[in-house]
Short mmCIF file of C-alpha atoms in Angstrom, two decimals:
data_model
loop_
_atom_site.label_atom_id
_atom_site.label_comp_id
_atom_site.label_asym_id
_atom_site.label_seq_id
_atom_site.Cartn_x
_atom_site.Cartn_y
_atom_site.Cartn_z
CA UNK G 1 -18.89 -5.51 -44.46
CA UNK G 2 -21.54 -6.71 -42.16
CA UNK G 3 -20.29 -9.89 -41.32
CA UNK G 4 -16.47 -8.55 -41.06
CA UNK G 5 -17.99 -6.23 -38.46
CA UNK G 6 -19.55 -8.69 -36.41
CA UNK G 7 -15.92 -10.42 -36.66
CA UNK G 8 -14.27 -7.56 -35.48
CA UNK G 9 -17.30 -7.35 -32.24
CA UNK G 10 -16.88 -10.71 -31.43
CA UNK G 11 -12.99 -10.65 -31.08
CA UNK G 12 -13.07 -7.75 -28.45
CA UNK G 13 -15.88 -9.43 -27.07
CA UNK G 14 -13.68 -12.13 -25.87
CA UNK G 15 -10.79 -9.91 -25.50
CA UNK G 16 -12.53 -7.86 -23.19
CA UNK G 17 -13.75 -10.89 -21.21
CA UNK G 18 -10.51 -12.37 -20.52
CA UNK G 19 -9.00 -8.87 -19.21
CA UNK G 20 -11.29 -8.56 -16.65
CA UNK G 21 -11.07 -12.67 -16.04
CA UNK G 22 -7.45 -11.82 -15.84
CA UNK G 23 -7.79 -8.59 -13.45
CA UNK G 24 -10.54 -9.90 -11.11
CA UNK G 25 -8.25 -13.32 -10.55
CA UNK G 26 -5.23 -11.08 -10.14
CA UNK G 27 -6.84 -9.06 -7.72
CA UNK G 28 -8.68 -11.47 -5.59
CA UNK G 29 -5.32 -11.59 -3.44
CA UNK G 30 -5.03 -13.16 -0.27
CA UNK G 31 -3.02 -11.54 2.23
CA UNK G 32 -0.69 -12.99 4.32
CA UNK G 33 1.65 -12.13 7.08
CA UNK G 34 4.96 -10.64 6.24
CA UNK G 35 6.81 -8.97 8.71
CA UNK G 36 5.80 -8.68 12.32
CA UNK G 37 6.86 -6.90 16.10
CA UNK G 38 3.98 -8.34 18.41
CA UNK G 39 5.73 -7.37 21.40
CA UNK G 40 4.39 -5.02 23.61
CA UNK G 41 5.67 -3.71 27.05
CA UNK G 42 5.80 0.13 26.36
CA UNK G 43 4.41 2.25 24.06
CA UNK G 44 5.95 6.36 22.93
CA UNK G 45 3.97 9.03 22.42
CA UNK G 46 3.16 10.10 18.97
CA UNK G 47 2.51 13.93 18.29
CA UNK G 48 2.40 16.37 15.28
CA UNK G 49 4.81 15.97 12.43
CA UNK G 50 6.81 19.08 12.57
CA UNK G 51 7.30 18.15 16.09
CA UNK G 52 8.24 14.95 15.86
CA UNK G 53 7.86 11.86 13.88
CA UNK G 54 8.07 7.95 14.78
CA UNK G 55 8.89 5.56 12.55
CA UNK G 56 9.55 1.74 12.33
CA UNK G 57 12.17 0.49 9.57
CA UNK G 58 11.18 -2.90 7.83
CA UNK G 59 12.95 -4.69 5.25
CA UNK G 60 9.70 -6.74 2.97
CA UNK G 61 10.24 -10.14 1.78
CA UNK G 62 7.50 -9.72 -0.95
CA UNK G 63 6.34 -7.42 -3.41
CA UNK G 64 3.09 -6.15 -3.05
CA UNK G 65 1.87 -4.83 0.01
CA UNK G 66 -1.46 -4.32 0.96
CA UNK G 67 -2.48 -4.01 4.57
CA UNK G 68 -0.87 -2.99 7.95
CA UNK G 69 -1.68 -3.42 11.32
CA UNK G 70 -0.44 -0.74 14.20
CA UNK G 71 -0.59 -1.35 18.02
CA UNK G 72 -2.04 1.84 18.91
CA UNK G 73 -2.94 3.01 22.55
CA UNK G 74 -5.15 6.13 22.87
CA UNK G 75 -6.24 8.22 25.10
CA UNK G 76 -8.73 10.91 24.69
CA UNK G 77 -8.92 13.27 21.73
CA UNK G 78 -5.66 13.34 20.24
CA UNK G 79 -6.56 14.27 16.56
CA UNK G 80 -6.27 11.56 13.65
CA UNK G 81 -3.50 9.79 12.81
CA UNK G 82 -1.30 10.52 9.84
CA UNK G 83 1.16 7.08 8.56
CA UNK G 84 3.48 7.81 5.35
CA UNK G 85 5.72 5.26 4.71
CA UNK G 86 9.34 6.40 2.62
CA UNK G 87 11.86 4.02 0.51
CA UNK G 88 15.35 4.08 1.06
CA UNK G 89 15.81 7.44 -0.51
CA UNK G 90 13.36 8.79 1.70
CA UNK G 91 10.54 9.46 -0.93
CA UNK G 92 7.05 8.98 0.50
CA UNK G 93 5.52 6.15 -1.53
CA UNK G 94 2.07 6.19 0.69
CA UNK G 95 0.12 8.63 2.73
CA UNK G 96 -3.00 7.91 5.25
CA UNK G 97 -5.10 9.76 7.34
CA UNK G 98 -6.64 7.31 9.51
CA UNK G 99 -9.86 9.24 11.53
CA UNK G 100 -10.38 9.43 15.37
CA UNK G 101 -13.50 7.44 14.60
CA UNK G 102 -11.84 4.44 13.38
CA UNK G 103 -9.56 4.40 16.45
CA UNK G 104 -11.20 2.95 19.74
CA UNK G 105 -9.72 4.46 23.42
CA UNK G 106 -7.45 2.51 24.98
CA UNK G 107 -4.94 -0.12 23.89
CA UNK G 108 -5.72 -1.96 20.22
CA UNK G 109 -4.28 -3.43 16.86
CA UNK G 110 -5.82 -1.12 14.16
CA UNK G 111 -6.14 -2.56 10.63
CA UNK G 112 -5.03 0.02 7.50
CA UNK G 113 -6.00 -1.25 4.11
CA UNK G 114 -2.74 0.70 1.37
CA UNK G 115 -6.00 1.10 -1.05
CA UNK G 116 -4.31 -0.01 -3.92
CA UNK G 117 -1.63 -2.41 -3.51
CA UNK G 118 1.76 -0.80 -2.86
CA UNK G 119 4.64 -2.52 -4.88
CA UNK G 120 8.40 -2.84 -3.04
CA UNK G 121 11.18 -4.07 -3.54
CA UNK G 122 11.92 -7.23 -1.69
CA UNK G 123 15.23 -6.44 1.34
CA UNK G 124 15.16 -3.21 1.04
CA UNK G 125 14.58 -1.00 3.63
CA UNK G 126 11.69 0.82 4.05
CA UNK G 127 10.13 3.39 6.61
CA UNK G 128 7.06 3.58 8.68
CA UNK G 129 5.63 7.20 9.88
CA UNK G 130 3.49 7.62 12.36
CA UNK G 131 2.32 11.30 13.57
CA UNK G 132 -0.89 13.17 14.71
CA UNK G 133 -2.77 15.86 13.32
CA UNK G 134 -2.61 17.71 16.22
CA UNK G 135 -0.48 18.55 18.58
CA UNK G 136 -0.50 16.91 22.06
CA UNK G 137 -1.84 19.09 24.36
CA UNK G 138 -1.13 16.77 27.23
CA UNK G 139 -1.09 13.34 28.99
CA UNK G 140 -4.91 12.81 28.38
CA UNK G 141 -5.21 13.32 24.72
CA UNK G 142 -2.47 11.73 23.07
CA UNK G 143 -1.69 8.37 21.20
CA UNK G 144 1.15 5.86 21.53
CA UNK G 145 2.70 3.59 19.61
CA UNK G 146 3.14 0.37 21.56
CA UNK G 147 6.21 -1.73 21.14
CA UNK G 148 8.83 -3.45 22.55
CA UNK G 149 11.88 -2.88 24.88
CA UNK G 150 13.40 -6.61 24.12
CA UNK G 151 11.88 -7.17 20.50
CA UNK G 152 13.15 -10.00 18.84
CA UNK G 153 12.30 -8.64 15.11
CA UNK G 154 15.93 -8.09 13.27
CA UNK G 155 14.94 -6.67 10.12
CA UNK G 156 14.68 -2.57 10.82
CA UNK G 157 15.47 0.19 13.61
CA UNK G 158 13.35 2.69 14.87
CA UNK G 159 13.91 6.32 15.69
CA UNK G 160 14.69 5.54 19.17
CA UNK G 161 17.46 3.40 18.25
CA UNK G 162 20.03 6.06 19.54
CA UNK G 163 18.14 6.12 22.56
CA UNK G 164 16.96 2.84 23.22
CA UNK G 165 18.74 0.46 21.19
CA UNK G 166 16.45 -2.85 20.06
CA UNK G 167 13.17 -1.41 20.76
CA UNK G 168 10.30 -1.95 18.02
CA UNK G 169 7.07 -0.87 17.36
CA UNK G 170 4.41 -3.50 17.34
CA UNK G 171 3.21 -3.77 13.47
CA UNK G 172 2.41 -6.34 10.63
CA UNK G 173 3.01 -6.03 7.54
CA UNK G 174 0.44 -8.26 5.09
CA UNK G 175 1.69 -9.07 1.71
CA UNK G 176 0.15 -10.80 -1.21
CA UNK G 177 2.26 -13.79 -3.65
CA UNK G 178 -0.30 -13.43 -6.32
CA UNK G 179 0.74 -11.99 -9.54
CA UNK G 180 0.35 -8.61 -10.28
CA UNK G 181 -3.09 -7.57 -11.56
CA UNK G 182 -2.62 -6.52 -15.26
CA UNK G 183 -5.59 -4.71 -16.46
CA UNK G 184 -5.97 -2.45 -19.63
CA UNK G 185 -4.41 0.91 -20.03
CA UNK G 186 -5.09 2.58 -23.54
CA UNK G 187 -8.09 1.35 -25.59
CA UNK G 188 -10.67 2.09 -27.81
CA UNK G 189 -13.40 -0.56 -28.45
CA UNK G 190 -15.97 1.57 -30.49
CA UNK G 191 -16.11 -0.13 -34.25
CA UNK G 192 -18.08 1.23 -37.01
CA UNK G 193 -15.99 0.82 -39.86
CA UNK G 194 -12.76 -1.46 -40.96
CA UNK G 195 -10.03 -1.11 -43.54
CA UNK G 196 -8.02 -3.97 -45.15
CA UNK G 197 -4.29 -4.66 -44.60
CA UNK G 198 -2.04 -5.26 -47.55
CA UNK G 199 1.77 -6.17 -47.77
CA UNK G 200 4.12 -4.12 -46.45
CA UNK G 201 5.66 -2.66 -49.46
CA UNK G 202 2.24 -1.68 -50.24
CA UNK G 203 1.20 0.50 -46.97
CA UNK G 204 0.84 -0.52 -43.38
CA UNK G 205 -1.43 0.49 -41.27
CA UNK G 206 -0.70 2.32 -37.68
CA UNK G 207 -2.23 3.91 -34.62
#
């Protein structure tokens, strides 16, 4: 029984090693440009949600996202800023509050890391929220969302599209072409005790 044991050890020894081989390679992604506004000649005011919300349509041609980065121009203390982002059935799929701290006055590309990585489907359209926690009081504590009046990015509308028709929000999207990480879901690994496996007709085991 003793040496069956150690059998037994040694097999989800290895097995153990390779799914965390397998998970740490699978994670150690690399992300990568995926869609993109970079324009920026005028930026719209973002406030609280039942307000208002903006939002910037984009159409991903990969499957796991992982980062974003939002042209943000602030001004004073406007509260932090709130980002969902909805599939085409309008279910949110991803909620942020990014703080005031992390935001620096004036006019800047801010960074958002999705935690972990968010998976879409490649063409189809998806939605970017932006809104504040608070609501603008006025001019001098507010943020913006900076963008473009002549944008050249085809792929998504915004909520000013009734209004002003080809305007975009500046924004990347950063996606990853690694494979997804596969790590383990159910398990148990204690062993203390085996028992032996005959033919079928006999008995089979189960868990």
């Amino acid at each position: 029984m003793r040496r069956f044991i150690g059998k037994k050890w040694l097999f989800l020894g290895v097995l153990l090693m390779f799914s965390l081989c397998w998970t740490a390679s699978a994670n150690a992604d690399e992300w990568v440009v995926d869609q993109a506004q970079e324009l920026v000649d005028y930026g719209f005011w973002v406030d609280l949600a039942s307000n208002f919300e903006r939002w910037q349509e984009f159409r991903p041609s990969q499957i796991k996202l992982g980062k974003l980065d939002l042209r943000i121009y602030r001004v004073g203390n406007p509260g932090n800023l709130i980002l969902r982002m909805t599939n085409l059935g309008g279910q949110a799929i991803w909620t942020e509050t990014v703080d005031i701290s992390q935001i620096p006055l004036g006019a800047n590309w801010i960074s958002v890391y999705v935690g972990s990585a968010i998976y879409l489907n490649p063409e189809a359209p998806y939605k970017l929220y932006m809104s504040a926690s608070i609501v603008s009081p006025n001019a001098q504590n507010r943020y913006f969302w900076d963008g473009s009046t002549s944008s050249a990015y085809t792929r998504g509308i915004t909520d000013l599209e009734g209004s002003w028709p080809g305007y975009d929000y500046g924004f990347h999207t950063y996606a990853s072409t690694s494979p997804a990480a596969i790590g383990i879901d159910q398990a148990q690994e204690l062993v203390d005790y085996g028992f032996w496996v005959d033919h079928a007709n006999n008995f089979e085991r189960w868990q």
